[in-house]
Short mmCIF file of C-alpha atoms in Angstrom, two decimals:
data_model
loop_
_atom_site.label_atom_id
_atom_site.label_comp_id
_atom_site.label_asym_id
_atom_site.label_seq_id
_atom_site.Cartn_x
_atom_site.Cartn_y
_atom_site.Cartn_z
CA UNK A 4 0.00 0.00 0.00
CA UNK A 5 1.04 3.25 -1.07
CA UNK A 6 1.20 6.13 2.04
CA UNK A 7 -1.64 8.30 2.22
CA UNK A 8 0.84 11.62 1.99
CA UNK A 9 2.28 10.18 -0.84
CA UNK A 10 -1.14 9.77 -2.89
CA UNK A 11 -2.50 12.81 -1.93
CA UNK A 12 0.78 14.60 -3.22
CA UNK A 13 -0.17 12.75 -6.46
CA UNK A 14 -3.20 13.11 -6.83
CA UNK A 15 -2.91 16.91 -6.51
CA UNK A 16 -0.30 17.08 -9.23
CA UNK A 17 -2.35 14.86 -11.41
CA UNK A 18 -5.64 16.66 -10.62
CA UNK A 19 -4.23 19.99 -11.40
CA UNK A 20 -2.78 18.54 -15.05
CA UNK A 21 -5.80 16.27 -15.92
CA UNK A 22 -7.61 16.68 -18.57
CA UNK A 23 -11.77 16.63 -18.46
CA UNK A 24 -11.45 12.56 -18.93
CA UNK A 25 -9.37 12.22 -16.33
CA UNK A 26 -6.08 11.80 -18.51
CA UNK A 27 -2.51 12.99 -18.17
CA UNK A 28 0.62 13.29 -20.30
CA UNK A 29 3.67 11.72 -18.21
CA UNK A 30 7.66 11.60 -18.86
CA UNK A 31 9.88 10.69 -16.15
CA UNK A 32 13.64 12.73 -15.93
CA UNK A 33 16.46 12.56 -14.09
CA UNK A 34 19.35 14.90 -13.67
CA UNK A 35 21.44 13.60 -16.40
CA UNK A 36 18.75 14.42 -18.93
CA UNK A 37 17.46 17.99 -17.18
CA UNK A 38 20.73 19.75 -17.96
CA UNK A 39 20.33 23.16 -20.44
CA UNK A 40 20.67 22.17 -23.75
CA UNK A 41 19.87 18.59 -22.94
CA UNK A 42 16.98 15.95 -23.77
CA UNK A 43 14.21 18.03 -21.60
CA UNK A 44 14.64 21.30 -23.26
CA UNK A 45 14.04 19.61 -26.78
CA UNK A 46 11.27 17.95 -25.56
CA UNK A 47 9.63 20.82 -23.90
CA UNK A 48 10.72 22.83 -27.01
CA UNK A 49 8.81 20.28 -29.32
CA UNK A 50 5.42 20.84 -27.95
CA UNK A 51 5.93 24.34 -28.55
CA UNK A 52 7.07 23.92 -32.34
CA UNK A 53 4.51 20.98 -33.17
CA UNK A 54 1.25 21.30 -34.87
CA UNK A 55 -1.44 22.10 -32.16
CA UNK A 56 0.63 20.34 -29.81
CA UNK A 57 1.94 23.15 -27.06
CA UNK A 58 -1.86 23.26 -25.32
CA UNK A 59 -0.52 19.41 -24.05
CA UNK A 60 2.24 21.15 -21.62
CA UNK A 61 -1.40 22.16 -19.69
CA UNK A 62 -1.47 18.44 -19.33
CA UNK A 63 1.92 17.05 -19.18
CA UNK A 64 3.71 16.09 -16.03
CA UNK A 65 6.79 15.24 -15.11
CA UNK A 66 7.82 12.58 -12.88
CA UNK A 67 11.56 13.77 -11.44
CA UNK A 68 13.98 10.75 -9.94
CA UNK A 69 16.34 12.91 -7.94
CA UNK A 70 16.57 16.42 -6.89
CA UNK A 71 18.37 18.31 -9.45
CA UNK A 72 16.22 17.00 -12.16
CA UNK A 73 13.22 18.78 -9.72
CA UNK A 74 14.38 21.73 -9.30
CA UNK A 75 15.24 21.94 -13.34
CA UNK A 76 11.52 20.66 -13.95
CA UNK A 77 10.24 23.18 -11.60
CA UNK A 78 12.18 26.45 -13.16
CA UNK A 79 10.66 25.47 -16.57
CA UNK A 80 7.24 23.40 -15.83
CA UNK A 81 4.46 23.63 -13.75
CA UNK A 82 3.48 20.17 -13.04
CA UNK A 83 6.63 17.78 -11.57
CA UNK A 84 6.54 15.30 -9.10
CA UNK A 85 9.24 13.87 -7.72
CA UNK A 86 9.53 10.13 -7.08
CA UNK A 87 10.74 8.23 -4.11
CA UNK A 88 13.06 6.13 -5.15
CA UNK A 89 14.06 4.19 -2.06
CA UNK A 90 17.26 4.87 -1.69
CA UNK A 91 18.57 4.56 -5.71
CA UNK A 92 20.25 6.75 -6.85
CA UNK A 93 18.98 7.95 -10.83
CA UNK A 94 20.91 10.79 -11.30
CA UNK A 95 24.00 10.21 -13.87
CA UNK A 96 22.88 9.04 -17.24
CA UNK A 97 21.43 4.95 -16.91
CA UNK A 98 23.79 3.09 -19.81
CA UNK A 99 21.22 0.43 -21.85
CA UNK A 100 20.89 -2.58 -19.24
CA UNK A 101 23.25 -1.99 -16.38
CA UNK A 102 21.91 -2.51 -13.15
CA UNK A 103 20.99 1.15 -12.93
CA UNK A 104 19.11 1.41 -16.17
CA UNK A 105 16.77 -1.72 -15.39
CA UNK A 106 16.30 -0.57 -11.82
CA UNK A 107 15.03 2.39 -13.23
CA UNK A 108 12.79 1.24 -16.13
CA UNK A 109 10.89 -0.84 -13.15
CA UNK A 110 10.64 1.88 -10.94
CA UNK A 111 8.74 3.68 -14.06
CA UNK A 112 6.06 0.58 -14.62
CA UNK A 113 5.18 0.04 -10.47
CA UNK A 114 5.03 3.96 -10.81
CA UNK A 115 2.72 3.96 -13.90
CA UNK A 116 0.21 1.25 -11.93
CA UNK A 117 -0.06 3.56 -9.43
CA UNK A 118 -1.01 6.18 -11.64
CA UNK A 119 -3.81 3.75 -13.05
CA UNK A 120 -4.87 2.44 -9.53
CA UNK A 121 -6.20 5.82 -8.83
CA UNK A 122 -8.03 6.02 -11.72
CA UNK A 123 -5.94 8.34 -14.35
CA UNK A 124 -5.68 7.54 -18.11
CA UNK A 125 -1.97 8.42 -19.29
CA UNK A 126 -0.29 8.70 -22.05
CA UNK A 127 3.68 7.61 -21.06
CA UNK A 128 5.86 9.39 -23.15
CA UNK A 129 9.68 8.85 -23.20
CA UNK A 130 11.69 12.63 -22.87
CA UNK A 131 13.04 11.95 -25.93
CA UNK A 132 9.99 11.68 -27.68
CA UNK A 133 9.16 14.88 -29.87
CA UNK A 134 5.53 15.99 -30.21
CA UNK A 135 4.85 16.89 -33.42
CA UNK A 136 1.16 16.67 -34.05
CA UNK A 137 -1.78 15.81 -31.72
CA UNK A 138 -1.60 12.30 -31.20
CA UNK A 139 -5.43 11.76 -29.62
CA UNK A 140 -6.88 12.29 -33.21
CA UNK A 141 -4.33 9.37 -34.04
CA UNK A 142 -5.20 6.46 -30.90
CA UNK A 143 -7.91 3.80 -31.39
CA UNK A 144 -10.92 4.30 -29.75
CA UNK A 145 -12.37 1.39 -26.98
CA UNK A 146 -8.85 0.21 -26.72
CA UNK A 147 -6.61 -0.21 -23.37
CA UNK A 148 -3.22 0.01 -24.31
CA UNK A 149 -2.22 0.65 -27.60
CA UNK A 150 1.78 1.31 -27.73
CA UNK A 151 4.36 2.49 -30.52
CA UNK A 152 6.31 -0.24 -32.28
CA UNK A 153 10.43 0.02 -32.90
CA UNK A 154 9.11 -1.85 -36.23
CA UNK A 155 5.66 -2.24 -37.37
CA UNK A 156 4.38 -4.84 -39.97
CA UNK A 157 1.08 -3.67 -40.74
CA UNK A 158 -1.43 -4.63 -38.95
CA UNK A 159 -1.84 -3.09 -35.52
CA UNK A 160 -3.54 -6.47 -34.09
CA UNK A 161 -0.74 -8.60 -34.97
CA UNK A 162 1.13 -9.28 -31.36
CA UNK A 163 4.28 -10.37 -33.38
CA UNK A 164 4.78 -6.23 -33.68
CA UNK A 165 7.91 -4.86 -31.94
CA UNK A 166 6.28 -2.84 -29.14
CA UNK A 167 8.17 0.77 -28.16
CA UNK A 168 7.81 1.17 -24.18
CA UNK A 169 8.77 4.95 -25.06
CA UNK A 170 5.24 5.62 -25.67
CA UNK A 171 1.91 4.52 -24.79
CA UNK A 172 -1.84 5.45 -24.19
CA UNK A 173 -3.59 3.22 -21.04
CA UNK A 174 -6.86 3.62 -20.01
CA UNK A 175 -7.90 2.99 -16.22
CA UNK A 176 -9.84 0.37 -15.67
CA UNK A 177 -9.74 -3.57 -14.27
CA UNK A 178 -8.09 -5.02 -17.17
CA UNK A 179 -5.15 -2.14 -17.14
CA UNK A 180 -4.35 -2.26 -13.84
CA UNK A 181 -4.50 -6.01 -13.75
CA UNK A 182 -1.77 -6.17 -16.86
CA UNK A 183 0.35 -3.71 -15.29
CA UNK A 184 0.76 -6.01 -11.86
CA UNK A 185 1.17 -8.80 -14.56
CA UNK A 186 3.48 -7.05 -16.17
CA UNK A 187 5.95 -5.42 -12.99
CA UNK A 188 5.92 -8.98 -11.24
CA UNK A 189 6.75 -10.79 -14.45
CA UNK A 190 10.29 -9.02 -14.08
CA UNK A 191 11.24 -11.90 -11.30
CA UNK A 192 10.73 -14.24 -13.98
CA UNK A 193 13.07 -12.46 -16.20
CA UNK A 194 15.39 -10.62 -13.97
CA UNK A 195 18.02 -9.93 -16.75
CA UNK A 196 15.47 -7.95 -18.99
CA UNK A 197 14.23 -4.59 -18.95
CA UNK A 198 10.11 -4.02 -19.04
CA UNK A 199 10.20 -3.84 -23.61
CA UNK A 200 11.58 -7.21 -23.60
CA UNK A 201 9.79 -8.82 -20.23
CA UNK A 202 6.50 -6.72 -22.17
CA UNK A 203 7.20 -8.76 -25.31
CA UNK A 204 7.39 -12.17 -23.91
CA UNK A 205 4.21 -11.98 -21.76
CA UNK A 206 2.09 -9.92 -24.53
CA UNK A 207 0.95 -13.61 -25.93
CA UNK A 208 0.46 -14.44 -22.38
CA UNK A 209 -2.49 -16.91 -21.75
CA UNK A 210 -2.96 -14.76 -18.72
CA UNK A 211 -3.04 -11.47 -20.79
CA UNK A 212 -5.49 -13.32 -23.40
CA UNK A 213 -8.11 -14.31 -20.72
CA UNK A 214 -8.49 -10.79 -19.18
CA UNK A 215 -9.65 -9.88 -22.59
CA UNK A 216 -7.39 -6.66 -22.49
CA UNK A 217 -7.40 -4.71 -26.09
CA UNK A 218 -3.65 -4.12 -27.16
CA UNK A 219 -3.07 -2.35 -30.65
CA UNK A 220 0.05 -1.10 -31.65
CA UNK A 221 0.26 2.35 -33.21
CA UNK A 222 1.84 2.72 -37.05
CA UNK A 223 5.76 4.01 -37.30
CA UNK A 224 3.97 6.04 -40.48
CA UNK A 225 2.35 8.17 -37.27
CA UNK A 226 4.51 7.75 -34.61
CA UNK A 227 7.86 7.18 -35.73
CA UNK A 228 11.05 6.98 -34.67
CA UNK A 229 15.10 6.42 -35.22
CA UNK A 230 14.26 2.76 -35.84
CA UNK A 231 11.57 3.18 -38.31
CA UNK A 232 10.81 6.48 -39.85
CA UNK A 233 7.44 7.74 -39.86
CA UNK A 234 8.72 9.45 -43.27
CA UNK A 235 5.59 11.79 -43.94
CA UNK A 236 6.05 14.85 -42.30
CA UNK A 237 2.43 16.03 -43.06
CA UNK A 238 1.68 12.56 -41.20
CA UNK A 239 3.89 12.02 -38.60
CA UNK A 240 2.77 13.31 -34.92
CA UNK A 241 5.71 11.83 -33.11
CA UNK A 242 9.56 10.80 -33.46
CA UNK A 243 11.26 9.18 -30.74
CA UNK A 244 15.08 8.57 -30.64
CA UNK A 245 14.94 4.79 -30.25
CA UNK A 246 17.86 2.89 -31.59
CA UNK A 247 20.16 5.40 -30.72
CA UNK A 248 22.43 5.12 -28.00
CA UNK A 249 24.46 7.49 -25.31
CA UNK A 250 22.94 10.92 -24.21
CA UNK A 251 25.33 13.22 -26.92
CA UNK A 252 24.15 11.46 -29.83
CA UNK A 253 20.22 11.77 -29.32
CA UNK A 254 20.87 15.37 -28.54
CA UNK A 255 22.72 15.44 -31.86
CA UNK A 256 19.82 13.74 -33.61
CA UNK A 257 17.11 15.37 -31.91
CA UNK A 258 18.38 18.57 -32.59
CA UNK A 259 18.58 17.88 -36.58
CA UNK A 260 15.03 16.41 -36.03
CA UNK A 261 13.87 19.63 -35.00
CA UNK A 262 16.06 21.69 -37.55
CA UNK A 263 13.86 19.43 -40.31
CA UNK A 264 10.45 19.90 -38.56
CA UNK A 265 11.59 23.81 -38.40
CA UNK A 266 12.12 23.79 -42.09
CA UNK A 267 8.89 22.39 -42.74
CA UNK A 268 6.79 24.63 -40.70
CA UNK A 269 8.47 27.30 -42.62
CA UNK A 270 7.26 26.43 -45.99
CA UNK A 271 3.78 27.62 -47.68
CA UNK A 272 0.95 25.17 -46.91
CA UNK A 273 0.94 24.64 -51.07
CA UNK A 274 4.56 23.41 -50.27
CA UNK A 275 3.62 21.16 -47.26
CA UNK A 276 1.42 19.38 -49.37
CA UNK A 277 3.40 19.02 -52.83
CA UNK A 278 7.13 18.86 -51.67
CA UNK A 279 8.71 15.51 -49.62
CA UNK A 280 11.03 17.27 -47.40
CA UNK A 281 13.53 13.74 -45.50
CA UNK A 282 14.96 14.13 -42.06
CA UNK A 283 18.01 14.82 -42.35
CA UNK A 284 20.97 12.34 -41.58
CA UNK A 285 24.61 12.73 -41.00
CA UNK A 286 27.49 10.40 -39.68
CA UNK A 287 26.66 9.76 -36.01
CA UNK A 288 28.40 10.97 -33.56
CA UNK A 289 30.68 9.69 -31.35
CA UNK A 290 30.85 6.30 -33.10
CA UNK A 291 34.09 4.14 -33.36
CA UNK A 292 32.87 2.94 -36.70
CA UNK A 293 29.89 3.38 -38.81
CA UNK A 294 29.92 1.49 -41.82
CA UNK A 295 27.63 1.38 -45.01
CA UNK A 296 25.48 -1.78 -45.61
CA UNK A 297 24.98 -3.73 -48.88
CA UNK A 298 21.24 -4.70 -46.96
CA UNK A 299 19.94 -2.55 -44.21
CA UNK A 300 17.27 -3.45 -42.03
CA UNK A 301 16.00 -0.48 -40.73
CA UNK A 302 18.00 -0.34 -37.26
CA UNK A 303 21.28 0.81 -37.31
CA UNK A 304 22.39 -0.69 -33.80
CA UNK A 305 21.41 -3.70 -35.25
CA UNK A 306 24.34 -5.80 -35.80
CA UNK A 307 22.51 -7.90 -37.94
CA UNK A 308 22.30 -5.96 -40.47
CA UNK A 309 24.77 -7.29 -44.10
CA UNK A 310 27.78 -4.97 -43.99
CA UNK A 311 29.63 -3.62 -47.23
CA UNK A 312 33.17 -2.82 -46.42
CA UNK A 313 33.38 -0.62 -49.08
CA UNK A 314 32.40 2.56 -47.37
CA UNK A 315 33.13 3.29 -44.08
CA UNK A 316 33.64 6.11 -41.18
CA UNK A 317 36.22 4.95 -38.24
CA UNK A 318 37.88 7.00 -36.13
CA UNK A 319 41.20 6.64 -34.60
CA UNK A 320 41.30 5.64 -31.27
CA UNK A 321 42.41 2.44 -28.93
CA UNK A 322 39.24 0.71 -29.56
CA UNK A 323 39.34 1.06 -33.36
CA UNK A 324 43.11 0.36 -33.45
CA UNK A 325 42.91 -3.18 -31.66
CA UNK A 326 39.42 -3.98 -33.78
CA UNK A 327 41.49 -3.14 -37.08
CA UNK A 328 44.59 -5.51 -35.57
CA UNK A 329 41.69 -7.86 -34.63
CA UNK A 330 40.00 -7.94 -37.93
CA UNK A 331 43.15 -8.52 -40.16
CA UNK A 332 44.80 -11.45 -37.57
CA UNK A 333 40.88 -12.91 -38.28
CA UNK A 334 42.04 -13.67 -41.48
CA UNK A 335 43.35 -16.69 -40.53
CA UNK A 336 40.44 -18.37 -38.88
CA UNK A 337 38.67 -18.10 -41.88
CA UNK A 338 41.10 -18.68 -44.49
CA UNK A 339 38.98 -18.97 -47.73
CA UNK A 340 37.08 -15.45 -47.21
CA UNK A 341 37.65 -11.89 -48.11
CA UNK A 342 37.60 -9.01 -45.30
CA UNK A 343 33.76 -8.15 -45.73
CA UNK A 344 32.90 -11.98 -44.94
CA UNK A 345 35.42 -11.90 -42.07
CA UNK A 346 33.65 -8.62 -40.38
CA UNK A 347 30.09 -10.27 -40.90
CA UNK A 348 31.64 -13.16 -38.60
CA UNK A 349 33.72 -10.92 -36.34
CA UNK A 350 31.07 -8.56 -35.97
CA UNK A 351 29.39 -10.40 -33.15
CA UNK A 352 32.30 -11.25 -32.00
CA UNK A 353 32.68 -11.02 -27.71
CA UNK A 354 36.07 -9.55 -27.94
CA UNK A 355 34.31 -6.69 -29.70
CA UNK A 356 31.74 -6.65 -27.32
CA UNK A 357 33.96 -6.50 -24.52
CA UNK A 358 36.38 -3.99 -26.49
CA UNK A 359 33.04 -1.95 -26.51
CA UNK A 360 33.51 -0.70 -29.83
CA UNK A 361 30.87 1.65 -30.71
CA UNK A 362 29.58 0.56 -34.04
CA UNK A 363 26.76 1.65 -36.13
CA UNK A 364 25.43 0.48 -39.17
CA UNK A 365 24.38 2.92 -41.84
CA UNK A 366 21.34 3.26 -43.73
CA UNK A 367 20.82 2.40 -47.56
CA UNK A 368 18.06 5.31 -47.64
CA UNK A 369 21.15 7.73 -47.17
CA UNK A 370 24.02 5.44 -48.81
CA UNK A 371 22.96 3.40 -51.23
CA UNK A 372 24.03 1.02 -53.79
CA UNK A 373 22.81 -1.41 -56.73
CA UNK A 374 21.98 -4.18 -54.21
CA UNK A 375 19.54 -2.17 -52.22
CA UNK A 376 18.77 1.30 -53.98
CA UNK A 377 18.44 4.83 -52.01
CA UNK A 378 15.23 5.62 -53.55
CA UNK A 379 14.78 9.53 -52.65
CA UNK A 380 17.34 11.86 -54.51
CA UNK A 381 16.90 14.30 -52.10
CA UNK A 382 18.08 12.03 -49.60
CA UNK A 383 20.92 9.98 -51.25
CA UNK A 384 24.76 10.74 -50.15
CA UNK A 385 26.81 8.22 -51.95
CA UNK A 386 25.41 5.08 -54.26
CA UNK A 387 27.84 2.23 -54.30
CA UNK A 388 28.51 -0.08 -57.43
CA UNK A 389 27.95 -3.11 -55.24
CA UNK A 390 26.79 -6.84 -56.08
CA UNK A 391 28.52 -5.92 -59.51
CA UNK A 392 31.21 -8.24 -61.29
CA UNK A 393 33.27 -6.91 -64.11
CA UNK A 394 34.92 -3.86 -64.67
CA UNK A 395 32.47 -2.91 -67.76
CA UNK A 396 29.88 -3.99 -66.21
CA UNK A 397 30.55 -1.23 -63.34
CA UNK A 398 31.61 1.46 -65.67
CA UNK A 399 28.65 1.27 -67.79
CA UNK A 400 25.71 1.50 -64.98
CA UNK A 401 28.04 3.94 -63.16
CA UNK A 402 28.09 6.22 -66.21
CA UNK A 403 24.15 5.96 -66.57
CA UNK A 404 24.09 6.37 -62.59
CA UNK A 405 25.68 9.83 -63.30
CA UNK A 406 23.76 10.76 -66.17
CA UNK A 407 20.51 10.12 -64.18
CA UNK A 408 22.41 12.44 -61.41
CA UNK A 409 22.86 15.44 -63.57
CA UNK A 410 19.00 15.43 -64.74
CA UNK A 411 18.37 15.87 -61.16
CA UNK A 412 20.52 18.98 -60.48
CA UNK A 413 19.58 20.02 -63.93
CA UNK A 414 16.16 20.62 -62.37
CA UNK A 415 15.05 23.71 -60.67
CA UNK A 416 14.60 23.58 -56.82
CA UNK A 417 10.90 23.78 -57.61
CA UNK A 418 11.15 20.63 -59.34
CA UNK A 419 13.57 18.51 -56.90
CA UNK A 420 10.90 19.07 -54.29
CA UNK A 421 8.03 17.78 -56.48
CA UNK A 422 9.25 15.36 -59.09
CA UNK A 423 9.77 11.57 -58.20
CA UNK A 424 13.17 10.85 -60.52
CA UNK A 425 14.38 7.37 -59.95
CA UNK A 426 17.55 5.76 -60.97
CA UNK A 427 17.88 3.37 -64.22
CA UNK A 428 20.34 1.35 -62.82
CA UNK A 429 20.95 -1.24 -62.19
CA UNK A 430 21.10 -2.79 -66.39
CA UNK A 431 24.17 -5.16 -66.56
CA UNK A 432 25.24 -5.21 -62.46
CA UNK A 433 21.77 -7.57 -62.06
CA UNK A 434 23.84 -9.57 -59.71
CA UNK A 435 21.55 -9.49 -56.86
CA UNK A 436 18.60 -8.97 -58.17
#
């Protein structure tokens, strides 16, 4: 049982932020993330560039995990709680699944029960989350809990969808509050996960099923993110920096996010509707090595993913020294391949894990080639001959690859924004196709 002070603390901060229906906007913080110039004030500053979107900071409150993140959330917000967290300490920034990080992603699920045990709707909403449009003329109605996906397939019924726990809508009632119980306890039977993972192995749960609870899962088209773009921008209501790890680089990201979303709001509503402006993407930063892919996958953490050797980023430190040393000595385990085979099996590797080499896989939207196309010529950086064989096969669909380049800057600015061109390669590199 929760103390009575402790409720009625709540319940005053979530009485003064509800809305009519009894729902609130929540995001949790912690010092690390509070700082100026950090993930809060490009959240905060999202609401206040998005489309209809700055009348939710009325409703949004923020749940603080140690002091200095309160007294940040109180100089710029009105509503902030700050959570009792027994005696952990959530300051410093919580690396993907140490101790700290899992501690405080459970803290965050017993928390959001509570929230539902007295009655209030929510929508949870990582702080690195950016509001772009309003995202209640977007949820399904007469459903519980409908979530955002890291990748979504299609059909927003389908439970094989890869829910986000960076954003949600719940509704309070039985069936909620049951599934969040469920869901907190289920963490002792998988005490090395954190609540996304523990969520997806218990969201085909025969205990789940039988409470008749109404899951969808909300389209990346809508509410994207760094995983899956929601590529639209006179679509997309939200874009969260999933798949992106270490505090510097989502600021990084975030902040080009917004730079795009600026851009946009900028242009005549003729323009919104006729032009395709693209996020915008750059090397990442602080990455060991960031590599181009001959298949990408849509994640670019995602190790997965089929490597092409032949265009890469690495900077020059320890880690990328040893990896290089590492990858040539590999050579000899695997005597009949060539270096790009050799870093597919190396890649895993848990020397590299252990070297923590920060590696990131990059996208074929952005650098493409002939075995998987960037599509949109306002978005291509380089296009890679790949999957070809022979030297004249290679010039000749490199020399049309050009040619089908210089139409495109031939065109007026007008035109880039409107037209559709698409390459004609490839003809004789058919290799993979």
């Amino acid at each position: 049982m929760h103390q009575a002070g402790y409720e009625s603390k709540l319940e005053s901060v979530l009485r003064s932020a509800s809305m009519k229906d009894k729902t609130v906007i929540i995001t949790t913080l912690n010092d690390a993330w509070a700082k100026p110039g950090s993930i809060f004030d490009l959240f905060l500053e999202s609401f206040r560039l998005g489309n209809q979107t700055k009348k939710f900071l009325n409703h949004l409150v923020v749940i603080t995990l140690d002091q200095k993140a309160h007294a940040r959330c109180l100089a710029l917000h009105k509503h902030c709680y700050q959570l009792e967290t027994k005696g952990d300490n959530f300051t410093g920034e919580a690396f993907f699944m140490t101790a700290d990080y899992l501690q405080m992603m459970w803290r965050r699920i017993e928390f959001l029960g509570t929230v539902l045990d007295m009655g209030y709707n929510f929508v949870f909403t990582d702080t690195d989350v950016m509001w772009l449009r309003d995202p209640f003329k977007l949820f399904y109605k007469d459903v519980d809990f409908q979530i955002a996906c890291d990748f979504f397939n299609g059909n927003s019924h389908d439970l094989n969808n890869f829910p986000n726990g960076g954003f949600n809508y719940v509704k309070s009632n039985k069936r909620t509050i049951l599934f969040y119980k469920f869901w907190f306890n289920s963490r002792n039977v998988f005490p090395k996960l954190h609540d996304q993972d523990v969520l997806n192995k218990i969201k085909k749960d025969s205990f789940v099923s039988n409470m008749k609870l109404k899951i969808r899962f909300l389209s990346t088209s809508y509410f994207g993110g760094f995983c899956q773009h929601a590529e639209d921008f006179n679509k997309v209501s939200t874009m969260h920096a999933n798949c992106c790890f270490g505090l510097d680089n989502k600021v990084n990201d975030l902040k080009n996010l917004l730079d795009d979303w600026k851009k946009y709001v900028a242009l005549p509503e003729n323009e919104k509707n006729q032009s395709h402006p693209s996020w915008s993407h750059k090397f990442y930063k602080d990455v060991d090595f960031q590599i181009a892919c001959d298949v990408f996958n849509g994640n670019s953490s995602y190790l997965n993913n089929f490597p092409d050797g032949g265009f890469k980023y690495v900077k020059s430190n320890n880690r990328t020294i040893w990896f290089y040393k590492f990858w040539f000595y590999s050579r000899n385990d695997y005597p009949g391949h060539h270096e790009q085979s050799v870093l597919n099996n190396i890649k895993m590797h848990p020397l590299v894990s252990r070297m923590k080499l920060k590696m990131r896989l990059l996208s074929t939207s952005y650098f493409g080639g002939f075995r998987q196309l960037a599509e949109d010529f306002n978005r291509v950086s380089t296009m890679h001959a790949n999957c070809c064989v022979g030297l004249e096969n290679k010039v000749n669909d490199l020399k049309i690859l050009l040619e089908d380049w210089k139409k495109y800057m031939a065109m007026s600015e007008n035109e880039k924004k409107h037209s559709h061109p698409s390459w004609s390669v490839p003809q004789l590199c058919r290799l993979c196709k």
